[in-house]
Coordinates of C-alpha atoms and ligand atoms in Angstrom, one line a residue:
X278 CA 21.2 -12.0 -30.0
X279 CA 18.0 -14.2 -29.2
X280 CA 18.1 -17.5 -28.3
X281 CA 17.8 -20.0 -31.7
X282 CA 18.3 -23.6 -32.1
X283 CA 18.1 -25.9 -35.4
X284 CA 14.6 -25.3 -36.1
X285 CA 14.3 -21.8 -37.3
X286 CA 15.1 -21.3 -40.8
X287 CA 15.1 -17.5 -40.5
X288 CA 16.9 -14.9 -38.2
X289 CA 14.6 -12.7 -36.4
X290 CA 13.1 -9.7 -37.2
X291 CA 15.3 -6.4 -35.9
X292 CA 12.1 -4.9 -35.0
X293 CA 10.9 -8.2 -32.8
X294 CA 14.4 -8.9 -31.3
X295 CA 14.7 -5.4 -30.2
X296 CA 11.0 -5.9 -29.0
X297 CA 11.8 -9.2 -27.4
X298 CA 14.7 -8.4 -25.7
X299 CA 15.0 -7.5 -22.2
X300 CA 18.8 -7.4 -21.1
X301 CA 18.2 -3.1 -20.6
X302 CA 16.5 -3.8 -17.8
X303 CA 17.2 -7.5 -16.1
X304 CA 21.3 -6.8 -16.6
X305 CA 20.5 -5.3 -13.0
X306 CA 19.5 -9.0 -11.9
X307 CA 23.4 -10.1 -12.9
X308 CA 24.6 -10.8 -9.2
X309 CA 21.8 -13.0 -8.5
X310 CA 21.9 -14.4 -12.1
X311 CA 25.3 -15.6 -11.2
X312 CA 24.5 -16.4 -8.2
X313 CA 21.9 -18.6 -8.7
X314 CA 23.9 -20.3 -11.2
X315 CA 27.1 -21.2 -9.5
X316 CA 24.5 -22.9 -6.9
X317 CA 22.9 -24.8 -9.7
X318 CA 26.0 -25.7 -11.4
X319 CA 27.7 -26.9 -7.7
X320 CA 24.7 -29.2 -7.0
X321 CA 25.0 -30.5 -10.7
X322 CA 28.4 -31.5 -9.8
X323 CA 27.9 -33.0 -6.1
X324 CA 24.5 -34.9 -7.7
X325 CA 26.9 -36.5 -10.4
X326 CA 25.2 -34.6 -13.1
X327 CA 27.8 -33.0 -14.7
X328 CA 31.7 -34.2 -13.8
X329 CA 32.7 -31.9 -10.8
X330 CA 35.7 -30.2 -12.8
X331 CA 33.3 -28.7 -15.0
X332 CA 31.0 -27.7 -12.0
X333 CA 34.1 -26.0 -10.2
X334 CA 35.3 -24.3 -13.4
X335 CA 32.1 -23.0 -14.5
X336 CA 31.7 -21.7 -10.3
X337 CA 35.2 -19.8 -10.7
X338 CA 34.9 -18.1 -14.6
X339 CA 31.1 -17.7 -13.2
X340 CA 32.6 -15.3 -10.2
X341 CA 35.1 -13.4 -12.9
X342 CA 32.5 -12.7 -14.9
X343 CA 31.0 -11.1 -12.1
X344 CA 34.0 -9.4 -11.0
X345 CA 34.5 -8.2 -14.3
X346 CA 31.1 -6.7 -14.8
X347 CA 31.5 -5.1 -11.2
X348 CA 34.7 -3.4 -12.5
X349 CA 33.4 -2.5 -15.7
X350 CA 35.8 -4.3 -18.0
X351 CA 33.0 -6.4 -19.0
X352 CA 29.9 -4.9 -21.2
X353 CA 26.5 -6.6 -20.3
X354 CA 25.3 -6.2 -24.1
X355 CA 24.0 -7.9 -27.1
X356 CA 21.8 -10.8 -25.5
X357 CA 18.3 -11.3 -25.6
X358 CA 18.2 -11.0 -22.0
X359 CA 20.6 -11.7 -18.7
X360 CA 20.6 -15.2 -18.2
X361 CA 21.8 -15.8 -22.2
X362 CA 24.1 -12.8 -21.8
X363 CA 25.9 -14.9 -18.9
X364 CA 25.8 -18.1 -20.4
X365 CA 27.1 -16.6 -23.5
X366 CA 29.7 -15.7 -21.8
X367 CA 30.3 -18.3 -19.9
X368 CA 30.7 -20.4 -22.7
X369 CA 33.0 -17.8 -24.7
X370 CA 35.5 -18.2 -21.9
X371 CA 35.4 -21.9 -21.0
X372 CA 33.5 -23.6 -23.7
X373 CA 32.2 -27.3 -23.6
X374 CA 32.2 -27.2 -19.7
X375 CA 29.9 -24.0 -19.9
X376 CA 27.2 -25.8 -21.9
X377 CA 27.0 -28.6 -19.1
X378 CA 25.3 -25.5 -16.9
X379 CA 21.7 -25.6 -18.5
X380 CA 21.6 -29.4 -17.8
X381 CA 18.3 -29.1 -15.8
X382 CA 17.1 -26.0 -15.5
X383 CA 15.0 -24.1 -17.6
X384 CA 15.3 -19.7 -17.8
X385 CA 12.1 -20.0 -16.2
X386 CA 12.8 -21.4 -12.7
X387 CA 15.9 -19.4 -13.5
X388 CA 14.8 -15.6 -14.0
X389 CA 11.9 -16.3 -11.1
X390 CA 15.1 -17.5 -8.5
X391 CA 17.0 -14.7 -9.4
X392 CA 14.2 -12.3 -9.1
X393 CA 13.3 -13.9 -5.5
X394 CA 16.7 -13.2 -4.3
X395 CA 16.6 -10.0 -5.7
X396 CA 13.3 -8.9 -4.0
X397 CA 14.6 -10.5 -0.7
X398 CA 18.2 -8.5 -0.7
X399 CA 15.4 -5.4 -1.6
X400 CA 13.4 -5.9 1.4
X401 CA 16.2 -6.0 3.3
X402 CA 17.4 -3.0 2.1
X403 CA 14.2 -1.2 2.8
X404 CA 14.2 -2.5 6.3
X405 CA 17.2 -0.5 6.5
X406 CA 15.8 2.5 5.3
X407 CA 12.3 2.2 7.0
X408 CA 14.8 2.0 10.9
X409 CA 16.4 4.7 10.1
X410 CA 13.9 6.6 9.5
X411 CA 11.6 5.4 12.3
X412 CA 15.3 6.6 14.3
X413 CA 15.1 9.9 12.8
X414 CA 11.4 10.2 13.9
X415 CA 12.1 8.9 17.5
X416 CA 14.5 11.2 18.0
X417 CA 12.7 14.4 16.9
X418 CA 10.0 13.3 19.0
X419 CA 12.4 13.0 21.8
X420 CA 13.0 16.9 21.4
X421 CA 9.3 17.9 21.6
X422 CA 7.8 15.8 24.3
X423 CA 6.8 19.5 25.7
X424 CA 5.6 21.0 22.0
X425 CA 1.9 21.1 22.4
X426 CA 0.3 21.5 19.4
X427 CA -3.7 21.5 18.0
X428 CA -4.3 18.2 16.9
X429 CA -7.4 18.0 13.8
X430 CA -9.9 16.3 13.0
X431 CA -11.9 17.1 9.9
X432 CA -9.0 19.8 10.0
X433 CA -10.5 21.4 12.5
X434 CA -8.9 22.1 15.6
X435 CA -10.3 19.7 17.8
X436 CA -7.8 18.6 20.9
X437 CA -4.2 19.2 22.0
X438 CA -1.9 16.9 21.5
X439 CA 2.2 17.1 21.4
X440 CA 4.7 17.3 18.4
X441 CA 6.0 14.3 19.8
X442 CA 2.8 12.4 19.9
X443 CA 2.2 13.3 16.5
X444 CA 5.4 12.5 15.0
X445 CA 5.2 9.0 16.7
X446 CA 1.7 8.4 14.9
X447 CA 4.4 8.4 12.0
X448 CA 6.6 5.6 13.4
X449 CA 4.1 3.5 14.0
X450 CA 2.9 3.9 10.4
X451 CA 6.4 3.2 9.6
X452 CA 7.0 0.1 12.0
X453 CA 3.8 -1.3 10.6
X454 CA 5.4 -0.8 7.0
X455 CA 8.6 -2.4 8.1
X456 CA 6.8 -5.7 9.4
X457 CA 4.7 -6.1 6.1
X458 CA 8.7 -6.1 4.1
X459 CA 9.6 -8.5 6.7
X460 CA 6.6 -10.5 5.7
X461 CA 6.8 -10.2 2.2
X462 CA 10.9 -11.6 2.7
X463 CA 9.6 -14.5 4.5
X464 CA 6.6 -15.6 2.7
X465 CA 8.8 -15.1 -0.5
X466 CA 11.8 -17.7 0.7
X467 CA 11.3 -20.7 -1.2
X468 CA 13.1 -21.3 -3.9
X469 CA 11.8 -22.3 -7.3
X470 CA 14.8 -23.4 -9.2
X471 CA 13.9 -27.1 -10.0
X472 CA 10.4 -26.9 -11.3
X473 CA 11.8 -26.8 -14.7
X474 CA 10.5 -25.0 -17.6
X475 CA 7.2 -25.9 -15.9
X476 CA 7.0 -29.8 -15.1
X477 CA 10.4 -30.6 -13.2
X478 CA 13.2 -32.9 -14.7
X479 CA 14.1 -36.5 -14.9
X480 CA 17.3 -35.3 -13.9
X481 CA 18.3 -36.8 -9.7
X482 CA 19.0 -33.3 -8.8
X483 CA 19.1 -31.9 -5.3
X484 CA 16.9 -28.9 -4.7
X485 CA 17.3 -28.9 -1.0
X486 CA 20.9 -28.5 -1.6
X487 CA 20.5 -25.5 -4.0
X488 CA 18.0 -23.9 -1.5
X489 CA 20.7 -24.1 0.9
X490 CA 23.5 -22.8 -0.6
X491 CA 21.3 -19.7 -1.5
X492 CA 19.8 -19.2 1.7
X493 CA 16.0 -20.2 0.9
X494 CA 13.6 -21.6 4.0
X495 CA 12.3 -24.6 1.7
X496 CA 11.9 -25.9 -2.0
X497 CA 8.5 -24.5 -3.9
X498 CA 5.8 -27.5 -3.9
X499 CA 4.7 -27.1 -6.9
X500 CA 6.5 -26.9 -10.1
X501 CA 3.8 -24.6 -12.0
X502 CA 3.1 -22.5 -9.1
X503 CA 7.1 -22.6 -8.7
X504 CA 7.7 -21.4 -12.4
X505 CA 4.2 -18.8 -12.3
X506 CA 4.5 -17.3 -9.2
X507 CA 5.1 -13.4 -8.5
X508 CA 3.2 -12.8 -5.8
X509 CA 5.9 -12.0 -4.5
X510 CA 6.3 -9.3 -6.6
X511 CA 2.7 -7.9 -6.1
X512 CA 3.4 -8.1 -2.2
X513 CA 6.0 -6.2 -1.9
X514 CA 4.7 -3.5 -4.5
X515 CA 1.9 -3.1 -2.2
X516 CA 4.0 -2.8 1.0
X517 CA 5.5 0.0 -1.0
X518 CA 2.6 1.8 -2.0
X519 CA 1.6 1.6 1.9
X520 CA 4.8 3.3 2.8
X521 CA 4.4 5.8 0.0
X522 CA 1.2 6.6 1.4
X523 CA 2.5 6.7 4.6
X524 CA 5.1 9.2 3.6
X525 CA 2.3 11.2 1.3
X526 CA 0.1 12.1 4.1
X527 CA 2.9 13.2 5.6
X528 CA 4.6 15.3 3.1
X529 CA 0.3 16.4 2.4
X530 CA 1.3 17.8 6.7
X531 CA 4.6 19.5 6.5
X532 CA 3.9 21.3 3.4
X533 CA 0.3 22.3 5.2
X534 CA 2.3 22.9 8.6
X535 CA 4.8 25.1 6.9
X536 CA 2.9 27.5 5.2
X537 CA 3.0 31.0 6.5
X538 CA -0.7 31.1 7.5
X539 CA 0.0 27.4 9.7
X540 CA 3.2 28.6 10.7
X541 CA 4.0 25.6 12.8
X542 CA 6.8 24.0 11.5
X543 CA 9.9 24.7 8.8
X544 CA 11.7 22.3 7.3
X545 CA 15.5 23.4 6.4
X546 CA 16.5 25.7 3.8
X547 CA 18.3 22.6 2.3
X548 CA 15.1 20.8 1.2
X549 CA 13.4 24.1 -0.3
X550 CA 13.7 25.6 -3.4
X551 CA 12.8 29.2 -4.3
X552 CA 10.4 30.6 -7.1
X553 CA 11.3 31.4 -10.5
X554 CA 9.6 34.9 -9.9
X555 CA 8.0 35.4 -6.6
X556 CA 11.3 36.8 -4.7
X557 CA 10.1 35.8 -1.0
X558 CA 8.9 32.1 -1.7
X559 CA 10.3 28.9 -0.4
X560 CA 8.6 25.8 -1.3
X561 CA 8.2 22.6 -0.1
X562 CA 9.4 20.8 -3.2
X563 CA 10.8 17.7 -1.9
X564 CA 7.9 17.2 0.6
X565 CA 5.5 17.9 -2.7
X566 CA 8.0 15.3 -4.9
X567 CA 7.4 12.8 -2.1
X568 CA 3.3 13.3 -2.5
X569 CA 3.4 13.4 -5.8
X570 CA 6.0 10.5 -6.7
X571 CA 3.6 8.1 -4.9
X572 CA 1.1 8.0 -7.7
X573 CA 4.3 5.8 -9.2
X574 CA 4.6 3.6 -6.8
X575 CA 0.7 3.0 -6.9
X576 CA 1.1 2.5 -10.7
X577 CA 3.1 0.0 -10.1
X578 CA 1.1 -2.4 -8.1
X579 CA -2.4 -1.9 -10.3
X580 CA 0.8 -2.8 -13.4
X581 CA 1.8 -5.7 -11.0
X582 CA -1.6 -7.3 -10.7
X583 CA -3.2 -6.4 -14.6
X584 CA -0.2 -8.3 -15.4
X585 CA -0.5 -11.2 -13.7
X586 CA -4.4 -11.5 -13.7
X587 CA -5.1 -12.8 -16.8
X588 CA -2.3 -15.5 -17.7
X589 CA -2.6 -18.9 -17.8
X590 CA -0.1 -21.6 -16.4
X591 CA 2.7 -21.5 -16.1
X592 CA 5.2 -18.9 -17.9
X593 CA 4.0 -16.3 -20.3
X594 CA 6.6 -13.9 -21.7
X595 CA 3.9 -11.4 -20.2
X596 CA 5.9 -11.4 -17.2
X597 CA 8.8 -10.4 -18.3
X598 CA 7.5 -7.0 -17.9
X599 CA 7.8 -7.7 -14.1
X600 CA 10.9 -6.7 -13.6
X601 CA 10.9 -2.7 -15.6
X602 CA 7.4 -1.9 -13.1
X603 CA 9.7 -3.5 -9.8
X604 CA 12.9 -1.6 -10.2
X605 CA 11.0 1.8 -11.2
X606 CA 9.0 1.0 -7.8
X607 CA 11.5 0.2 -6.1
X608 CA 13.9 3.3 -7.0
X609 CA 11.5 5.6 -5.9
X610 CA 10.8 4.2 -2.9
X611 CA 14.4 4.0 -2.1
X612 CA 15.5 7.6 -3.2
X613 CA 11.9 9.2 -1.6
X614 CA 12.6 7.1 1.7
X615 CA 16.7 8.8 1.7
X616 CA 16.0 11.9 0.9
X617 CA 12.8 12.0 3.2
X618 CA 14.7 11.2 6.4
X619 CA 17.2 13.6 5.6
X620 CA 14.9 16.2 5.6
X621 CA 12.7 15.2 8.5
X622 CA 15.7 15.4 10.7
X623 CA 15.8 19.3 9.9
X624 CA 12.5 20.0 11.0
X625 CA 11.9 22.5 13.5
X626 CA 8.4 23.0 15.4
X627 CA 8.1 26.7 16.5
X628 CA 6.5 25.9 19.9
X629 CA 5.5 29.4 20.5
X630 CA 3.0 29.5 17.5
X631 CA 2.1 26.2 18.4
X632 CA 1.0 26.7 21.9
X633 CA -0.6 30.4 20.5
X634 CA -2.5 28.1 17.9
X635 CA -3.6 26.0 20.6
X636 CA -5.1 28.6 22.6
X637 CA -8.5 29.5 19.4
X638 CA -10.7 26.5 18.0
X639 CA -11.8 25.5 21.6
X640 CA -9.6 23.0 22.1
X641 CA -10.2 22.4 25.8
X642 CA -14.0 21.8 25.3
X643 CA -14.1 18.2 26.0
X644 CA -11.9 18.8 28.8
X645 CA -14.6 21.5 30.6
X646 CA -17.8 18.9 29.9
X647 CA -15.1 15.9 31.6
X648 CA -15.0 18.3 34.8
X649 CA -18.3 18.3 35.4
X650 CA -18.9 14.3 34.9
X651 CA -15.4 13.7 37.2
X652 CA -16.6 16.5 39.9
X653 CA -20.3 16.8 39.9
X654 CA -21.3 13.4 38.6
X655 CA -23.2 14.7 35.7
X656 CA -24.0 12.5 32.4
X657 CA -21.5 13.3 29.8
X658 CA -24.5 14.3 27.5
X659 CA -25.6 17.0 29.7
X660 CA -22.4 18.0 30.6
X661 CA -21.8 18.0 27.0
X662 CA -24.6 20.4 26.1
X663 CA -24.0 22.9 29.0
X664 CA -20.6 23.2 27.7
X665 CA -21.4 23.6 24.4
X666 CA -23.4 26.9 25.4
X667 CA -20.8 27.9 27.2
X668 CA -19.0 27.6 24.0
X669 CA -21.3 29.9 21.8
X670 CA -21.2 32.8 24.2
X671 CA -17.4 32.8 24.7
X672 CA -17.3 32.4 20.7
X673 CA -19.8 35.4 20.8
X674 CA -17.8 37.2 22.6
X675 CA -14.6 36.0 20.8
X676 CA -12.9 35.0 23.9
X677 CA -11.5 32.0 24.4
X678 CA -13.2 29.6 27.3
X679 CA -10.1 30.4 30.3
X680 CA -11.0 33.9 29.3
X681 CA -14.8 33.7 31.1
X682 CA -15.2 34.1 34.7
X683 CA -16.3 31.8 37.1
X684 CA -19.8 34.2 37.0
X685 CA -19.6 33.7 33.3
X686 CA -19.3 29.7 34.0
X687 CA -21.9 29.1 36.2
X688 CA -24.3 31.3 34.2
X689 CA -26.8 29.1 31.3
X690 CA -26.2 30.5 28.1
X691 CA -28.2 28.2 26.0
X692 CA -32.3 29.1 25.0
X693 CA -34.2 26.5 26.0
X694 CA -36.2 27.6 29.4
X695 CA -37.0 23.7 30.1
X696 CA -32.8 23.1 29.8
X697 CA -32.8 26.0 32.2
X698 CA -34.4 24.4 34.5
X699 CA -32.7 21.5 34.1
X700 CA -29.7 23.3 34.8
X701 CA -30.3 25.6 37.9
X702 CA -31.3 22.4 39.2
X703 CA -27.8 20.5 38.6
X704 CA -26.3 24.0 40.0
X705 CA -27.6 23.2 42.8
X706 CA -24.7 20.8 43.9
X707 CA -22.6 23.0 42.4
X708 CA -21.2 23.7 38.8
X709 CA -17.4 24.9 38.4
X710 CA -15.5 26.0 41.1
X711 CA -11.7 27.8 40.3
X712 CA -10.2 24.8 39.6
X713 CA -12.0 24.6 36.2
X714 CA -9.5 27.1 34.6
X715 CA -5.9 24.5 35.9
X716 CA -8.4 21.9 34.6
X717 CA -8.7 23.5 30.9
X718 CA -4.5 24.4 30.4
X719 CA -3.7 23.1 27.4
X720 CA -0.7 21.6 29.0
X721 CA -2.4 19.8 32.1
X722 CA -5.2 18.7 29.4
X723 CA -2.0 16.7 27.3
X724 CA -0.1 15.6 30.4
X725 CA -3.6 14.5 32.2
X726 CA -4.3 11.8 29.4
X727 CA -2.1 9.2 30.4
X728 CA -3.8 6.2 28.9
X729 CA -1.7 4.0 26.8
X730 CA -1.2 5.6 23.6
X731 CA -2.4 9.1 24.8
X732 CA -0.3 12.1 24.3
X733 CA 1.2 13.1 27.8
X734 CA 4.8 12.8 28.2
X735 CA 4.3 9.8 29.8
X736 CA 2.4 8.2 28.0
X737 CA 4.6 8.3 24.6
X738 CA 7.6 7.5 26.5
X739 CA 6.4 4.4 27.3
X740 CA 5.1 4.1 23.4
X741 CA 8.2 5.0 22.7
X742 CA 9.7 2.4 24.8
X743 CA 7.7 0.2 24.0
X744 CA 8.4 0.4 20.0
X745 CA 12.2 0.4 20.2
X746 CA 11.4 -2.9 22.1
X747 CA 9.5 -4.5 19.1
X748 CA 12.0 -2.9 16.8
X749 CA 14.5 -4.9 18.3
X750 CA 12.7 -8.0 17.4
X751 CA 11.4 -7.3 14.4
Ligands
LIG1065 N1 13.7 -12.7 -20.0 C1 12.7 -13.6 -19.6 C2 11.9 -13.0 -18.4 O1 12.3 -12.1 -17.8 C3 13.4 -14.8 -19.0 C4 12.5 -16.1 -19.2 C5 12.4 -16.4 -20.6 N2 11.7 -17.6 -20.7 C6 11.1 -18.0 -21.8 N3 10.4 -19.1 -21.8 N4 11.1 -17.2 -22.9 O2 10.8 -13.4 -18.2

């Protein structure tokens, strides 16, 4: 049923109303619908607008409805869209009193309200998600302050690092992804019931009254903007694509990480899935659902904006496509943050491949050229290139570099005859001496960088301290 007044001749097409109607997918916006208008219908009351024993009789069949939608004896059906399907209602149950409730107020300060308070219980609820997961992650990482690992750049080996610095990379991602929701909650708190269809009301109504009772910061400024605005909507949907992302580049590392060449990690049998035909396989899947469910999200927010770009001020039934490109978002970034932190809690590093992988790819490189500036006062540059010959002849001799001797050390190995001079003059003073090869352990190379945000044990326990801190107040 759409809604009609006096000045149609015609019913509408089956086609169009079908086309029109939108009750499928805003019947999920029937908590806040209600919501929003047992707040409207109280202030209509305490402003004198409408007698107060309709106000409180349309507040208590308002919370029946509700009830009786919750417990299923009540079918949200046959309405062009939520807000008719209530009042409908509404005025099936108690009649004349019912049609007092649209006495200033238009659907579309109505349907953008109960959208805000529906985006702001959602960001809440991903907060939720986002700690726990960040709690999951912190608590791995508690387990492997001691798993060194290789850590990549250009996916190359390039310097250790620990499973537990790496897995708190993550949590930050994830902390950062939680403050944006909070962001997007607050910035979204104003409440736009009162602008009207798009130019307010003559009506004395009380707006800082309904803002009140339904928990928003202030009243919207402006009446078009109030009635127009979804950036709300677009902000959120990019603080979800950011967490998708997050948790895609992830996924892109534990399917990598798990692979039987990599070797490093396994994720329980409970989030793998076997092949159709290939008896030994066990896939990723979930991890490569989570990748590939991201594109979704991403949708979304490029659906979000193309939307929005184009429409003038103030409503355009354009935006009643909002809502369909929110909830698919927001479903899949609910069920891929769940099932995510489920599985990330069954991870398991294998620390003896890991240390193994950390021992090719010349990992403690940097570490040999940053003895020779710290003990012999060399420029990093030269130390650098000495090093870096030093590398091509243990590679030559596919050894790794604590697999030279001291002879082997102190020896040039590049081809330049004027670098060799250069160098037997530095050797002079002295080159490496035995302590070069405590100097280049993997594990005194990870526990020696204690810098803030560095990967030694110390040095992530205080990150780690330090982020339950600003979880706390966040
Ligand atoms: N179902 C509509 C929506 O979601 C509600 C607002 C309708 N307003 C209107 N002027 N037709 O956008």
């Amino acid at each position: 049923m759409s809604y009609r007044t006096g000045h149609f001749e015609k019913g509408i097409d089956t086609l169009a109303e079908e086309f029109n109607s939108s009750l499928s997918v805003d019947k999920r916006l029937y908590r806040e619908d209600i919501e929003a208008s047992i707040a409207h219908a109280k202030m209509l009351g305490k402003c004198g607008i409408i007698p107060e024993a309709d106000a409180e009789r349309i507040a208590a069949s308002l919370n029946s409805i509700k009830s009786d939608i919750e417990n299923g004896i009540l079918a949200v059906e046959n309405a062009e869209d939520i807000h008719m399907f209530v009042e409908v209602e509404l005025t099936r149950r108690i009649g004349d009193a019912a049609k007092r409730l649209h006495t200033a107020r238009s659907r579309n300060d109505h349907v953008a309200t109960d959208f805000k308070l529906y985006v702001r219980n959602s960001c809440e609820s991903v907060s939720d998600l986002l700690y726990a997961l960040i709690d999951a992650l912190t608590d791995l990482a508690e387990e492997n302050f001691d798993t060194y690992m290789p850590g990549f750049t250009h996916l190359q080996k390039a310097q250790p690092i620990t499973a537990a610095h790496y897995l708190m990379a993550y949590a930050e991602m994830f902390y950062r992804d939680l403050t944006r929701f909070r962001d997007c909650k607050k910035r979204l708190n104003v409440l736009p019931l009162g602008s009207g269809a798009l130019a307010g009301t003559t009506y004395p109504i009380d707006r800082k009254y309904v803002a009140e009772l339904l928990g928003f910061d202030r009243v919207s400024n402006n009446s078009l903007d109030g009635v127009s605005d979804r950036d709300f909507v677009s902000e959120y949907l990019y603080s979800a694509s950011n967490t998708m992302l997050h948790l895609s580049r992830f996924s892109e590392e534990i399917i990598l990480f798990s692979s039987s060449d990599y070797g490093y990690l396994s994720v329980d049998e409970a989030y793998s899935t076997g092949s159709s035909i290939m008896p030994q396989k066990r896939n990723p899947d979930i991890a490569e659902l989570v990748r590939g469910k991201t594109g979704r999200v991403f949708g979304g927010l490029t659906a979000i904006l193309t939307l929005i770009k184009g429409l003038p001020l103030a409503y355009n039934k354009d935006m009643q496509e909002d809502k369909e490109i929110f909830f698919d978002a927001e479903d899949t970034l609910f069920s891929v943050l769940k099932v995510f932190t489920g599985m990330i809690t069954t991870v398991t590093f294998h620390k003896a491949r890991l240390i193994e992988a950390c021992g090719s790819g010349y990992l403690n490189a940097t570490d040999a050229a940053d003895y020779l500036v710290a003990n012999r006062a060399i420029p990093f540059r030269t130390a650098y290139e000495i090093v870096g010959a030093l590398v091509a002849y243990a590679s030559s001799k596919k050894i790794p570099l604590d697999r030279l001797t001291l002879d082997e050390f102190n020896a040039y190995h590049g081809k330049s005859e004027a670098k060799k001079i250069e160098f037997e003059s530095l050797k002079s003073g002295g080159l490496f001496d035995k302590d070069i090869y405590s100097k280049i352990d993997i594990k005194n190379i990870v526990n020696a960088r204690l810098t803030d945000g560095g990967p030694s044990k110390a040095a992530v326990k205080k990150s780690i301290k330090d982020l339950k801190k600003r979880l706390l107040n966040c």
